[in-house]
Amino acid sequence: AAEASRSGAHREAVAFYETALRHTGADAATCATLLEGLSTELYLADRLRDSITARQRALEMRQRSGDVVAVGIGHTALAHFAWGAAERALAERHARSAIEILAGTDDRRALGFALAWHAFLAAWRGDAAEARRAGAQAAEIADELGDDVLRSTASIGVAVSRLLEGDT
């Protein structure tokens, strides 16, 4: 599945993940990891509702196992997938949950990505001040970590809010 994904063969990756899931057995951690991979591939294969369902199943498994960081990351992913499926209210709920959960952990990078996604959603709902605040928090974390990917991601919500305000 990972090889197919790296090759851009997302439908094939979905098939491989589905096959692996049929043979996983009762190991919840492995099953959750496979569901997380499957959900990303379903999203990339334009099967958004299925993507959300798979990620929700993985999130429930992570919740039962007590993996707080994985739960927060799952909410961030679900916010992204829900946005793609035009389910704004669901995206907003997941983004808020991600921030609430990850703020109580030591995983600053995961929190930064949750804040960056929240900034993007805030920009699109027309809340430029919130987009800039959350984007600035994410950028601060990126600077602390020296993380260029997070820094770039954090800038998107701020840039969208500026564009929507007419700042070309």
Short mmCIF file of N, CA and C in Angstrom, two decimals:
data_model
loop_
_atom_site.label_atom_id
_atom_site.label_comp_id
_atom_site.label_asym_id
_atom_site.label_seq_id
_atom_site.Cartn_x
_atom_site.Cartn_y
_atom_site.Cartn_z
N ALA A 1 0.83 -1.19 0.00
CA ALA A 1 0.00 0.00 0.00
C ALA A 1 0.87 1.26 0.00
N ALA A 2 1.90 1.24 0.82
CA ALA A 2 2.79 2.42 0.88
C ALA A 2 3.50 2.63 -0.45
N GLU A 3 3.95 1.55 -1.05
CA GLU A 3 4.62 1.65 -2.36
C GLU A 3 3.66 2.18 -3.42
N ALA A 4 2.45 1.68 -3.44
CA ALA A 4 1.46 2.16 -4.41
C ALA A 4 1.19 3.65 -4.18
N SER A 5 1.09 4.05 -2.93
CA SER A 5 0.85 5.45 -2.61
C SER A 5 1.99 6.34 -3.09
N ARG A 6 3.23 5.91 -2.81
CA ARG A 6 4.39 6.69 -3.26
C ARG A 6 4.42 6.82 -4.77
N SER A 7 3.88 5.84 -5.47
CA SER A 7 3.84 5.86 -6.93
C SER A 7 2.66 6.66 -7.47
N GLY A 8 1.80 7.14 -6.58
CA GLY A 8 0.63 7.89 -7.00
C GLY A 8 -0.54 7.00 -7.39
N ALA A 9 -0.45 5.72 -7.11
CA ALA A 9 -1.50 4.76 -7.45
C ALA A 9 -2.44 4.61 -6.24
N HIS A 10 -3.23 5.63 -6.00
CA HIS A 10 -4.02 5.69 -4.76
C HIS A 10 -5.15 4.66 -4.73
N ARG A 11 -5.77 4.37 -5.85
CA ARG A 11 -6.82 3.34 -5.86
C ARG A 11 -6.22 1.97 -5.54
N GLU A 12 -5.03 1.72 -6.05
CA GLU A 12 -4.36 0.46 -5.74
C GLU A 12 -3.96 0.42 -4.27
N ALA A 13 -3.53 1.55 -3.75
CA ALA A 13 -3.18 1.60 -2.32
C ALA A 13 -4.40 1.29 -1.48
N VAL A 14 -5.56 1.82 -1.87
CA VAL A 14 -6.80 1.51 -1.15
C VAL A 14 -7.02 0.00 -1.14
N ALA A 15 -6.88 -0.64 -2.29
CA ALA A 15 -7.10 -2.09 -2.38
C ALA A 15 -6.13 -2.85 -1.47
N PHE A 16 -4.88 -2.41 -1.43
CA PHE A 16 -3.90 -3.08 -0.58
C PHE A 16 -4.23 -2.90 0.90
N TYR A 17 -4.61 -1.67 1.29
CA TYR A 17 -4.99 -1.44 2.68
C TYR A 17 -6.21 -2.28 3.06
N GLU A 18 -7.19 -2.34 2.16
CA GLU A 18 -8.38 -3.14 2.46
C GLU A 18 -8.04 -4.61 2.62
N THR A 19 -7.13 -5.10 1.78
CA THR A 19 -6.69 -6.50 1.91
C THR A 19 -5.98 -6.71 3.24
N ALA A 20 -5.09 -5.81 3.58
CA ALA A 20 -4.35 -5.93 4.85
C ALA A 20 -5.31 -5.92 6.04
N LEU A 21 -6.32 -5.06 5.97
CA LEU A 21 -7.28 -4.98 7.07
C LEU A 21 -8.07 -6.28 7.25
N ARG A 22 -8.33 -6.97 6.16
CA ARG A 22 -9.05 -8.25 6.26
C ARG A 22 -8.20 -9.32 6.97
N HIS A 23 -6.89 -9.11 7.03
CA HIS A 23 -5.99 -10.12 7.59
C HIS A 23 -5.27 -9.64 8.85
N THR A 24 -5.71 -8.55 9.42
CA THR A 24 -5.03 -7.96 10.57
C THR A 24 -5.31 -8.70 11.86
N GLY A 25 -6.50 -9.21 12.01
CA GLY A 25 -6.87 -9.86 13.26
C GLY A 25 -7.31 -8.85 14.28
N ALA A 26 -7.07 -9.15 15.54
CA ALA A 26 -7.60 -8.34 16.64
C ALA A 26 -6.64 -7.27 17.13
N ASP A 27 -5.48 -7.11 16.50
CA ASP A 27 -4.51 -6.12 16.95
C ASP A 27 -5.01 -4.71 16.63
N ALA A 28 -5.54 -4.03 17.65
CA ALA A 28 -6.17 -2.72 17.46
C ALA A 28 -5.18 -1.67 16.96
N ALA A 29 -3.96 -1.68 17.46
CA ALA A 29 -2.99 -0.66 17.04
C ALA A 29 -2.66 -0.80 15.56
N THR A 30 -2.44 -2.03 15.11
CA THR A 30 -2.16 -2.26 13.69
C THR A 30 -3.36 -1.90 12.84
N CYS A 31 -4.53 -2.28 13.29
CA CYS A 31 -5.75 -1.98 12.56
C CYS A 31 -5.95 -0.46 12.46
N ALA A 32 -5.73 0.26 13.54
CA ALA A 32 -5.88 1.72 13.52
C ALA A 32 -4.88 2.35 12.56
N THR A 33 -3.65 1.87 12.57
CA THR A 33 -2.63 2.40 11.65
C THR A 33 -3.04 2.15 10.20
N LEU A 34 -3.53 0.95 9.92
CA LEU A 34 -3.97 0.65 8.55
C LEU A 34 -5.18 1.50 8.16
N LEU A 35 -6.11 1.70 9.06
CA LEU A 35 -7.27 2.54 8.77
C LEU A 35 -6.86 3.99 8.51
N GLU A 36 -5.86 4.47 9.25
CA GLU A 36 -5.37 5.83 9.02
C GLU A 36 -4.77 5.95 7.63
N GLY A 37 -3.97 4.97 7.24
CA GLY A 37 -3.41 4.97 5.88
C GLY A 37 -4.50 4.86 4.84
N LEU A 38 -5.46 3.98 5.08
CA LEU A 38 -6.58 3.81 4.16
C LEU A 38 -7.35 5.10 4.00
N SER A 39 -7.60 5.80 5.10
CA SER A 39 -8.39 7.03 5.02
C SER A 39 -7.69 8.07 4.15
N THR A 40 -6.38 8.18 4.27
CA THR A 40 -5.65 9.13 3.43
C THR A 40 -5.75 8.75 1.96
N GLU A 41 -5.59 7.48 1.68
CA GLU A 41 -5.67 7.03 0.29
C GLU A 41 -7.07 7.19 -0.28
N LEU A 42 -8.09 6.93 0.53
CA LEU A 42 -9.46 7.15 0.08
C LEU A 42 -9.69 8.62 -0.25
N TYR A 43 -9.14 9.50 0.58
CA TYR A 43 -9.24 10.94 0.32
C TYR A 43 -8.58 11.28 -1.01
N LEU A 44 -7.39 10.74 -1.23
CA LEU A 44 -6.66 11.03 -2.46
C LEU A 44 -7.31 10.40 -3.69
N ALA A 45 -8.11 9.36 -3.46
CA ALA A 45 -8.84 8.71 -4.56
C ALA A 45 -10.23 9.33 -4.74
N ASP A 46 -10.47 10.45 -4.05
CA ASP A 46 -11.73 11.19 -4.16
C ASP A 46 -12.93 10.40 -3.65
N ARG A 47 -12.69 9.63 -2.61
CA ARG A 47 -13.77 8.91 -1.93
C ARG A 47 -13.88 9.51 -0.52
N LEU A 48 -14.36 10.74 -0.47
CA LEU A 48 -14.29 11.53 0.75
C LEU A 48 -15.12 10.96 1.90
N ARG A 49 -16.33 10.55 1.63
CA ARG A 49 -17.18 10.00 2.71
C ARG A 49 -16.55 8.72 3.29
N ASP A 50 -16.03 7.86 2.41
CA ASP A 50 -15.36 6.65 2.88
C ASP A 50 -14.12 6.99 3.68
N SER A 51 -13.42 8.04 3.27
CA SER A 51 -12.23 8.49 3.97
C SER A 51 -12.57 8.90 5.40
N ILE A 52 -13.64 9.66 5.53
CA ILE A 52 -14.08 10.12 6.86
C ILE A 52 -14.47 8.92 7.72
N THR A 53 -15.19 7.98 7.14
CA THR A 53 -15.62 6.79 7.89
C THR A 53 -14.42 5.99 8.38
N ALA A 54 -13.45 5.77 7.51
CA ALA A 54 -12.26 5.00 7.91
C ALA A 54 -11.49 5.72 9.01
N ARG A 55 -11.34 7.03 8.87
CA ARG A 55 -10.56 7.77 9.88
C ARG A 55 -11.31 7.82 11.21
N GLN A 56 -12.63 7.90 11.14
CA GLN A 56 -13.43 7.88 12.37
C GLN A 56 -13.28 6.54 13.09
N ARG A 57 -13.27 5.45 12.33
CA ARG A 57 -13.05 4.13 12.94
C ARG A 57 -11.68 4.07 13.61
N ALA A 58 -10.66 4.59 12.94
CA ALA A 58 -9.32 4.61 13.52
C ALA A 58 -9.29 5.47 14.78
N LEU A 59 -9.97 6.61 14.74
CA LEU A 59 -10.02 7.52 15.89
C LEU A 59 -10.65 6.82 17.09
N GLU A 60 -11.73 6.09 16.86
CA GLU A 60 -12.38 5.37 17.95
C GLU A 60 -11.44 4.33 18.56
N MET A 61 -10.66 3.65 17.73
CA MET A 61 -9.69 2.68 18.24
C MET A 61 -8.61 3.37 19.06
N ARG A 62 -8.14 4.51 18.57
CA ARG A 62 -7.10 5.26 19.31
C ARG A 62 -7.66 5.76 20.65
N GLN A 63 -8.93 6.17 20.65
CA GLN A 63 -9.54 6.62 21.91
C GLN A 63 -9.59 5.48 22.92
N ARG A 64 -10.01 4.30 22.46
CA ARG A 64 -10.09 3.15 23.36
C ARG A 64 -8.72 2.76 23.91
N SER A 65 -7.68 2.95 23.11
CA SER A 65 -6.34 2.56 23.57
C SER A 65 -5.68 3.65 24.42
N GLY A 66 -6.29 4.83 24.46
CA GLY A 66 -5.74 5.92 25.27
C GLY A 66 -4.59 6.66 24.63
N ASP A 67 -4.41 6.55 23.32
CA ASP A 67 -3.33 7.24 22.61
C ASP A 67 -3.77 8.67 22.30
N VAL A 68 -3.55 9.56 23.25
CA VAL A 68 -4.07 10.92 23.20
C VAL A 68 -3.54 11.68 21.98
N VAL A 69 -2.27 11.58 21.70
CA VAL A 69 -1.70 12.31 20.55
C VAL A 69 -2.33 11.80 19.25
N ALA A 70 -2.44 10.50 19.10
CA ALA A 70 -3.05 9.94 17.88
C ALA A 70 -4.51 10.38 17.75
N VAL A 71 -5.20 10.53 18.87
CA VAL A 71 -6.59 11.02 18.84
C VAL A 71 -6.60 12.46 18.33
N GLY A 72 -5.72 13.29 18.85
CA GLY A 72 -5.64 14.68 18.39
C GLY A 72 -5.30 14.77 16.92
N ILE A 73 -4.32 13.98 16.49
CA ILE A 73 -3.92 13.97 15.08
C ILE A 73 -5.09 13.48 14.22
N GLY A 74 -5.83 12.51 14.73
CA GLY A 74 -7.01 12.01 14.01
C GLY A 74 -8.05 13.09 13.82
N HIS A 75 -8.26 13.91 14.84
CA HIS A 75 -9.21 15.02 14.70
C HIS A 75 -8.73 16.03 13.66
N THR A 76 -7.43 16.29 13.63
CA THR A 76 -6.90 17.21 12.61
C THR A 76 -7.15 16.64 11.22
N ALA A 77 -6.87 15.36 11.04
CA ALA A 77 -7.10 14.73 9.73
C ALA A 77 -8.58 14.78 9.36
N LEU A 78 -9.45 14.50 10.32
CA LEU A 78 -10.89 14.53 10.05
C LEU A 78 -11.36 15.94 9.70
N ALA A 79 -10.75 16.95 10.30
CA ALA A 79 -11.10 18.33 9.94
C ALA A 79 -10.78 18.57 8.47
N HIS A 80 -9.63 18.10 8.05
CA HIS A 80 -9.20 18.25 6.65
C HIS A 80 -10.14 17.50 5.72
N PHE A 81 -10.43 16.26 6.03
CA PHE A 81 -11.28 15.44 5.17
C PHE A 81 -12.71 16.00 5.13
N ALA A 82 -13.23 16.45 6.27
CA ALA A 82 -14.57 17.01 6.31
C ALA A 82 -14.65 18.28 5.47
N TRP A 83 -13.61 19.11 5.53
CA TRP A 83 -13.57 20.31 4.69
C TRP A 83 -13.64 19.91 3.22
N GLY A 84 -12.87 18.92 2.84
CA GLY A 84 -12.88 18.45 1.46
C GLY A 84 -14.23 17.91 1.03
N ALA A 85 -14.99 17.39 1.98
CA ALA A 85 -16.32 16.84 1.69
C ALA A 85 -17.42 17.91 1.85
N ALA A 86 -17.01 19.16 1.99
CA ALA A 86 -17.94 20.29 2.12
C ALA A 86 -18.79 20.20 3.39
N GLU A 87 -18.22 19.63 4.44
CA GLU A 87 -18.91 19.55 5.72
C GLU A 87 -18.20 20.48 6.70
N ARG A 88 -18.44 21.78 6.52
CA ARG A 88 -17.73 22.80 7.29
C ARG A 88 -17.94 22.68 8.80
N ALA A 89 -19.17 22.48 9.23
CA ALA A 89 -19.43 22.41 10.67
C ALA A 89 -18.66 21.24 11.29
N LEU A 90 -18.66 20.11 10.60
CA LEU A 90 -17.91 18.95 11.09
C LEU A 90 -16.41 19.25 11.11
N ALA A 91 -15.92 19.91 10.09
CA ALA A 91 -14.50 20.28 10.04
C ALA A 91 -14.15 21.17 11.22
N GLU A 92 -15.00 22.15 11.50
CA GLU A 92 -14.74 23.06 12.63
C GLU A 92 -14.73 22.32 13.96
N ARG A 93 -15.67 21.40 14.15
CA ARG A 93 -15.71 20.63 15.41
C ARG A 93 -14.44 19.80 15.59
N HIS A 94 -14.01 19.15 14.52
CA HIS A 94 -12.79 18.34 14.63
C HIS A 94 -11.56 19.21 14.87
N ALA A 95 -11.49 20.36 14.22
CA ALA A 95 -10.34 21.24 14.43
C ALA A 95 -10.27 21.71 15.88
N ARG A 96 -11.41 22.10 16.43
CA ARG A 96 -11.43 22.52 17.84
C ARG A 96 -11.03 21.38 18.76
N SER A 97 -11.56 20.19 18.50
CA SER A 97 -11.20 19.03 19.33
C SER A 97 -9.71 18.75 19.26
N ALA A 98 -9.14 18.84 18.06
CA ALA A 98 -7.71 18.58 17.91
C ALA A 98 -6.89 19.54 18.77
N ILE A 99 -7.22 20.82 18.72
CA ILE A 99 -6.47 21.80 19.49
C ILE A 99 -6.63 21.56 20.99
N GLU A 100 -7.85 21.32 21.43
CA GLU A 100 -8.09 21.06 22.86
C GLU A 100 -7.30 19.86 23.35
N ILE A 101 -7.30 18.81 22.56
CA ILE A 101 -6.60 17.58 22.97
C ILE A 101 -5.09 17.77 22.92
N LEU A 102 -4.58 18.30 21.81
CA LEU A 102 -3.13 18.39 21.63
C LEU A 102 -2.49 19.47 22.50
N ALA A 103 -3.26 20.47 22.93
CA ALA A 103 -2.72 21.49 23.83
C ALA A 103 -2.29 20.88 25.16
N GLY A 104 -2.86 19.74 25.52
CA GLY A 104 -2.52 19.08 26.77
C GLY A 104 -1.44 18.02 26.64
N THR A 105 -0.77 17.98 25.48
CA THR A 105 0.29 17.00 25.27
C THR A 105 1.63 17.70 25.06
N ASP A 106 2.67 16.91 24.93
CA ASP A 106 4.00 17.46 24.65
C ASP A 106 4.31 17.50 23.16
N ASP A 107 3.37 17.10 22.32
CA ASP A 107 3.62 17.04 20.88
C ASP A 107 3.31 18.40 20.24
N ARG A 108 4.31 19.27 20.26
CA ARG A 108 4.14 20.64 19.75
C ARG A 108 3.90 20.65 18.24
N ARG A 109 4.52 19.74 17.53
CA ARG A 109 4.35 19.69 16.07
C ARG A 109 2.90 19.37 15.71
N ALA A 110 2.34 18.37 16.36
CA ALA A 110 0.94 18.01 16.10
C ALA A 110 0.01 19.17 16.45
N LEU A 111 0.29 19.85 17.55
CA LEU A 111 -0.50 21.03 17.92
C LEU A 111 -0.36 22.12 16.86
N GLY A 112 0.85 22.31 16.37
CA GLY A 112 1.08 23.32 15.33
C GLY A 112 0.25 23.05 14.08
N PHE A 113 0.19 21.79 13.66
CA PHE A 113 -0.61 21.47 12.48
C PHE A 113 -2.10 21.65 12.75
N ALA A 114 -2.55 21.34 13.97
CA ALA A 114 -3.95 21.56 14.31
C ALA A 114 -4.27 23.05 14.27
N LEU A 115 -3.37 23.86 14.80
CA LEU A 115 -3.57 25.32 14.78
C LEU A 115 -3.55 25.85 13.34
N ALA A 116 -2.66 25.32 12.52
CA ALA A 116 -2.58 25.76 11.12
C ALA A 116 -3.88 25.43 10.39
N TRP A 117 -4.41 24.26 10.64
CA TRP A 117 -5.68 23.90 9.99
C TRP A 117 -6.82 24.77 10.51
N HIS A 118 -6.82 25.05 11.81
CA HIS A 118 -7.82 25.94 12.40
C HIS A 118 -7.71 27.33 11.76
N ALA A 119 -6.51 27.80 11.52
CA ALA A 119 -6.32 29.11 10.88
C ALA A 119 -6.92 29.11 9.47
N PHE A 120 -6.71 28.02 8.74
CA PHE A 120 -7.27 27.91 7.40
C PHE A 120 -8.80 27.97 7.45
N LEU A 121 -9.39 27.21 8.35
CA LEU A 121 -10.85 27.20 8.47
C LEU A 121 -11.38 28.57 8.89
N ALA A 122 -10.68 29.22 9.81
CA ALA A 122 -11.10 30.55 10.25
C ALA A 122 -11.07 31.54 9.08
N ALA A 123 -10.04 31.45 8.26
CA ALA A 123 -9.94 32.35 7.10
C ALA A 123 -11.13 32.14 6.17
N TRP A 124 -11.47 30.91 5.91
CA TRP A 124 -12.56 30.62 4.99
C TRP A 124 -13.93 30.97 5.54
N ARG A 125 -14.05 31.04 6.86
CA ARG A 125 -15.34 31.48 7.41
C ARG A 125 -15.36 33.00 7.59
N GLY A 126 -14.28 33.66 7.19
CA GLY A 126 -14.23 35.12 7.21
C GLY A 126 -13.72 35.74 8.49
N ASP A 127 -13.14 34.95 9.36
CA ASP A 127 -12.62 35.44 10.63
C ASP A 127 -11.11 35.65 10.51
N ALA A 128 -10.75 36.77 9.90
CA ALA A 128 -9.34 37.06 9.63
C ALA A 128 -8.52 37.17 10.92
N ALA A 129 -9.09 37.76 11.94
CA ALA A 129 -8.36 37.92 13.20
C ALA A 129 -8.01 36.55 13.80
N GLU A 130 -8.97 35.64 13.79
CA GLU A 130 -8.71 34.30 14.33
C GLU A 130 -7.72 33.55 13.46
N ALA A 131 -7.84 33.72 12.15
CA ALA A 131 -6.90 33.06 11.23
C ALA A 131 -5.48 33.54 11.51
N ARG A 132 -5.31 34.82 11.70
CA ARG A 132 -3.97 35.36 11.97
C ARG A 132 -3.45 34.91 13.33
N ARG A 133 -4.33 34.89 14.34
CA ARG A 133 -3.92 34.47 15.68
C ARG A 133 -3.46 33.01 15.66
N ALA A 134 -4.30 32.14 15.12
CA ALA A 134 -3.95 30.71 15.10
C ALA A 134 -2.75 30.46 14.19
N GLY A 135 -2.69 31.15 13.06
CA GLY A 135 -1.55 31.02 12.15
C GLY A 135 -0.26 31.46 12.81
N ALA A 136 -0.33 32.54 13.58
CA ALA A 136 0.86 33.03 14.29
C ALA A 136 1.32 32.04 15.35
N GLN A 137 0.36 31.43 16.06
CA GLN A 137 0.73 30.41 17.05
C GLN A 137 1.40 29.22 16.37
N ALA A 138 0.84 28.78 15.25
CA ALA A 138 1.43 27.66 14.53
C ALA A 138 2.82 28.02 14.02
N ALA A 139 2.98 29.24 13.51
CA ALA A 139 4.28 29.69 13.01
C ALA A 139 5.30 29.77 14.14
N GLU A 140 4.86 30.19 15.31
CA GLU A 140 5.76 30.25 16.47
C GLU A 140 6.27 28.85 16.83
N ILE A 141 5.37 27.89 16.81
CA ILE A 141 5.77 26.50 17.08
C ILE A 141 6.74 26.03 16.00
N ALA A 142 6.44 26.36 14.75
CA ALA A 142 7.32 25.97 13.64
C ALA A 142 8.71 26.55 13.84
N ASP A 143 8.78 27.81 14.27
CA ASP A 143 10.08 28.44 14.52
C ASP A 143 10.82 27.75 15.66
N GLU A 144 10.08 27.43 16.73
CA GLU A 144 10.70 26.72 17.87
C GLU A 144 11.30 25.39 17.43
N LEU A 145 10.58 24.69 16.55
CA LEU A 145 11.00 23.36 16.12
C LEU A 145 11.92 23.39 14.90
N GLY A 146 12.03 24.53 14.25
CA GLY A 146 12.80 24.60 13.01
C GLY A 146 12.16 23.76 11.92
N ASP A 147 10.83 23.77 11.86
CA ASP A 147 10.07 22.90 10.97
C ASP A 147 9.52 23.70 9.78
N ASP A 148 10.18 23.58 8.64
CA ASP A 148 9.77 24.33 7.46
C ASP A 148 8.41 23.90 6.91
N VAL A 149 8.09 22.62 7.01
CA VAL A 149 6.79 22.14 6.53
C VAL A 149 5.67 22.76 7.36
N LEU A 150 5.82 22.74 8.67
CA LEU A 150 4.83 23.36 9.54
C LEU A 150 4.76 24.86 9.28
N ARG A 151 5.88 25.50 9.10
CA ARG A 151 5.90 26.95 8.84
C ARG A 151 5.11 27.27 7.57
N SER A 152 5.32 26.50 6.52
CA SER A 152 4.60 26.71 5.27
C SER A 152 3.12 26.46 5.44
N THR A 153 2.78 25.41 6.15
CA THR A 153 1.37 25.08 6.39
C THR A 153 0.70 26.17 7.22
N ALA A 154 1.40 26.68 8.20
CA ALA A 154 0.86 27.74 9.05
C ALA A 154 0.58 29.01 8.26
N SER A 155 1.33 29.26 7.23
CA SER A 155 1.16 30.50 6.46
C SER A 155 -0.08 30.48 5.56
N ILE A 156 -0.64 29.30 5.29
CA ILE A 156 -1.74 29.21 4.34
C ILE A 156 -2.99 29.92 4.84
N GLY A 157 -3.41 29.66 6.07
CA GLY A 157 -4.61 30.31 6.60
C GLY A 157 -4.45 31.81 6.66
N VAL A 158 -3.28 32.27 7.05
CA VAL A 158 -3.02 33.72 7.11
C VAL A 158 -3.09 34.31 5.70
N ALA A 159 -2.48 33.63 4.74
CA ALA A 159 -2.50 34.12 3.36
C ALA A 159 -3.92 34.15 2.80
N VAL A 160 -4.71 33.12 3.08
CA VAL A 160 -6.09 33.09 2.59
C VAL A 160 -6.88 34.26 3.19
N SER A 161 -6.71 34.51 4.49
CA SER A 161 -7.44 35.61 5.11
C SER A 161 -7.02 36.94 4.49
N ARG A 162 -5.76 37.10 4.20
CA ARG A 162 -5.29 38.34 3.57
C ARG A 162 -5.86 38.50 2.17
N LEU A 163 -5.89 37.41 1.41
CA LEU A 163 -6.46 37.46 0.07
C LEU A 163 -7.94 37.81 0.11
N LEU A 164 -8.68 37.19 1.02
CA LEU A 164 -10.11 37.47 1.12
C LEU A 164 -10.39 38.91 1.55
N GLU A 165 -9.42 39.54 2.21
CA GLU A 165 -9.55 40.94 2.61
C GLU A 165 -9.09 41.89 1.52
N GLY A 166 -8.64 41.32 0.37
CA GLY A 166 -8.22 42.15 -0.76
C GLY A 166 -6.75 42.44 -0.82
N ASP A 167 -5.94 41.86 0.05
CA ASP A 167 -4.49 42.09 0.04
C ASP A 167 -3.83 41.12 -0.94
N THR A 168 -3.65 41.58 -2.17
CA THR A 168 -3.03 40.72 -3.18
C THR A 168 -1.53 40.76 -3.08
#
